[in-house]
């Protein structure tokens, strides 16, 4: 069985009022190809800001969009 390693870097940013979190994931393959995916998480206006939750949702969101990019 052959094993491969791919490296993914994820950058997370939040807007000034913590209502929108953006995660940008970049996959670098061993042959030098670069694939990028961007996902967003929006806080319900009735919820209090909990930045860690937005980070997790936005970072996980790129996994859902990756095959389409």
Coordinates of C-alpha atoms in Angstrom, one line a residue, residues 7-64:
X7 CA -0.5 19.5 3.5
X8 CA -3.4 21.9 4.1
X9 CA -3.1 25.4 5.6
X10 CA -6.1 27.2 6.9
X11 CA -6.3 30.9 7.5
X12 CA -9.2 32.2 9.6
X13 CA -10.4 35.8 9.9
X14 CA -13.4 37.5 11.5
X15 CA -15.1 40.7 10.7
X16 CA -15.1 43.6 13.2
X17 CA -18.4 42.6 14.9
X18 CA -17.7 38.8 15.0
X19 CA -20.8 38.2 12.8
X20 CA -18.9 36.6 9.9
X21 CA -15.9 34.2 10.0
X22 CA -14.0 33.3 6.8
X23 CA -11.8 30.3 6.5
X24 CA -9.4 29.9 3.5
X25 CA -7.9 26.5 3.1
X26 CA -5.1 25.9 0.7
X27 CA -4.0 22.4 -0.2
X28 CA -0.4 21.9 -1.5
X29 CA 0.2 18.6 -3.3
X30 CA 3.6 17.0 -3.5
X31 CA 3.8 17.7 -7.3
X32 CA 3.4 21.5 -6.6
X33 CA -0.3 22.0 -7.4
X34 CA -2.2 24.4 -5.2
X35 CA -6.0 24.1 -4.6
X36 CA -7.9 26.8 -2.6
X37 CA -11.3 26.7 -1.0
X38 CA -13.1 29.5 0.9
X39 CA -15.9 29.0 3.4
X40 CA -17.9 31.3 5.6
X41 CA -19.8 31.0 8.9
X42 CA -22.4 33.6 9.9
X43 CA -23.5 34.1 13.5
X44 CA -27.2 34.3 14.1
X45 CA -27.9 37.9 15.2
X46 CA -29.7 36.6 18.3
X47 CA -26.6 34.7 19.5
X48 CA -23.8 36.0 21.6
X49 CA -20.4 36.1 19.9
X50 CA -18.3 32.9 20.5
X51 CA -15.4 33.2 18.1
X52 CA -14.2 29.6 18.5
X53 CA -17.5 28.3 17.2
X54 CA -17.3 30.4 14.1
X55 CA -13.7 29.3 13.5
X56 CA -14.7 25.6 13.7
X57 CA -17.7 26.0 11.4
X58 CA -15.9 28.0 8.8
X59 CA -12.9 25.7 8.8
X60 CA -15.1 22.7 8.5
X61 CA -17.1 24.3 5.8
X62 CA -14.3 24.2 3.3
X63 CA -14.5 20.4 3.4
X64 CA -18.0 20.5 2.0

